[in-house]
């Protein structure tokens, strides 16, 4: 499994964009980059995933560098409810490993008024 | 879509008893279901992977006879913690992948908090 490096914590003002970086320099060619978040005492919530191209959905945007060694999750207008631990996880989804997710320590994002 | 539920949300039991946790995919058929455990201030750790109608695959260090997994249908998996002890107290979370989608994104349940006295 590819190893990831994420900042331990980040702060963001409400209404501003939150940009969460992730380094995954050992990612293999068939691994997607998944982003999940976990709000305190809840199960993880799927946010977005991508392989090579940038992706956008109703929750966030995902920017993946051309060499795929890093990515950035962007929450365009952070709210207090976006305070959570954010996990960046490379995964061979649907492969012989049954798409296992290996959770690291993630980034604690705190959104303040 | 892609809603996963767990029952119960929290349970307190006496040491030596068994506890069953249910995981259901409410609006989709799940190809595969996963069970995770999370201790306080730690990240999620995968315990086992199960597919409907077949035996679960356990991660290294997870006792299959202690953590019994039954995946009887495409929408239901159960985890039974047998002869629970205080060290089994944890937050148990399941996830499911949606059949027919590529890649197979995991959708998580809300978790079950187990306290063994």
XYZ file of N, CA, C and O in Angstrom, chain A residues 12-13 15-20 37 47-48 57 59-62 72-79 81-84 86 109 111:
124
model
N -9.005 26.821 9.518
C -9.608 27.538 8.401
C -10.729 28.413 8.945
O -11.455 27.999 9.870
N -10.856 29.613 8.387
C -11.944 30.502 8.780
C -13.209 30.113 8.019
O -13.166 29.751 6.839
N -16.284 30.100 5.784
C -16.540 30.803 4.542
C -15.360 30.849 3.594
O -15.528 31.128 2.397
N -14.191 30.545 4.102
C -13.007 30.521 3.246
C -12.782 29.123 2.701
O -13.359 28.150 3.181
N -11.919 29.047 1.687
C -11.594 27.734 1.121
C -10.587 27.025 2.019
O -9.651 27.633 2.528
N -10.808 25.731 2.201
C -9.862 24.895 2.941
C -9.139 24.017 1.923
O -9.779 23.317 1.143
N -7.814 24.102 1.930
C -7.001 23.322 1.004
C -6.176 22.325 1.807
O -5.250 22.712 2.521
N -6.491 21.058 1.670
C -5.821 20.019 2.458
C -4.878 19.224 1.546
O -5.330 18.543 0.638
N -13.684 11.752 5.384
C -13.557 12.531 6.611
C -14.349 11.862 7.720
O -15.314 11.125 7.459
N -15.856 11.408 0.564
C -15.911 12.751 -0.011
C -15.765 12.693 -1.519
O -16.644 13.122 -2.272
N -14.654 12.140 -1.982
C -14.353 12.195 -3.404
C -13.208 11.232 -3.699
O -12.493 10.820 -2.786
N -17.176 17.398 -7.053
C -18.557 17.002 -6.783
C -19.187 18.044 -5.871
O -18.611 19.132 -5.665
N -19.473 18.187 -2.816
C -18.800 18.405 -1.535
C -17.466 19.110 -1.694
O -17.104 19.958 -0.854
N -16.688 18.726 -2.704
C -15.310 19.193 -2.762
C -14.741 19.050 -4.167
O -15.374 18.490 -5.057
N -13.511 19.570 -4.303
C -12.729 19.363 -5.516
C -11.442 18.651 -5.145
O -10.919 18.837 -4.040
N -10.969 17.836 -6.064
C -9.738 17.089 -5.858
C -8.787 17.434 -6.986
O -9.127 17.243 -8.161
N -4.526 17.548 -3.563
C -5.082 18.543 -2.655
C -6.598 18.457 -2.689
O -7.206 18.455 -3.762
N -7.173 18.350 -1.514
C -8.633 18.383 -1.389
C -9.032 19.823 -1.096
O -8.460 20.455 -0.206
N -9.992 20.326 -1.824
C -10.432 21.703 -1.639
C -11.895 21.722 -1.233
O -12.770 21.201 -1.943
N -12.151 22.306 -0.055
C -13.523 22.588 0.360
C -13.727 24.071 0.048
O -13.137 24.924 0.712
N -14.521 24.408 -0.930
C -14.539 25.782 -1.434
C -15.023 26.837 -0.438
O -14.503 27.950 -0.434
N -15.988 26.485 0.374
C -16.519 27.443 1.347
C -16.742 26.692 2.661
O -17.823 26.167 2.912
N -15.707 26.626 3.473
C -15.777 25.805 4.679
C -16.821 26.334 5.659
O -16.983 27.551 5.838
N -17.519 25.408 6.299
C -18.451 25.751 7.358
C -18.017 25.068 8.645
O -17.137 24.196 8.632
N -19.466 22.885 10.236
C -19.747 21.453 10.167
C -18.687 20.663 9.403
O -18.732 19.430 9.385
N -17.748 21.373 8.771
C -16.658 20.689 8.080
C -15.505 20.356 9.015
O -14.519 19.734 8.596
N -15.607 20.745 10.270
C -14.576 20.378 11.249
C -14.573 18.868 11.417
O -15.590 18.269 11.789
N -13.421 18.242 11.112
C -13.347 16.779 11.104
C -11.896 16.359 10.883
O -11.025 17.192 10.655
N -9.612 14.522 8.238
C -9.651 14.234 6.807
C -8.545 13.239 6.451
O -7.377 13.453 6.774
N -8.923 19.097 10.666
C -9.295 20.423 10.180
C -10.256 21.061 11.166
O -11.298 20.476 11.485
N -12.508 24.379 11.629
C -13.085 25.571 11.006
C -13.632 26.447 12.118
O -14.433 25.991 12.941
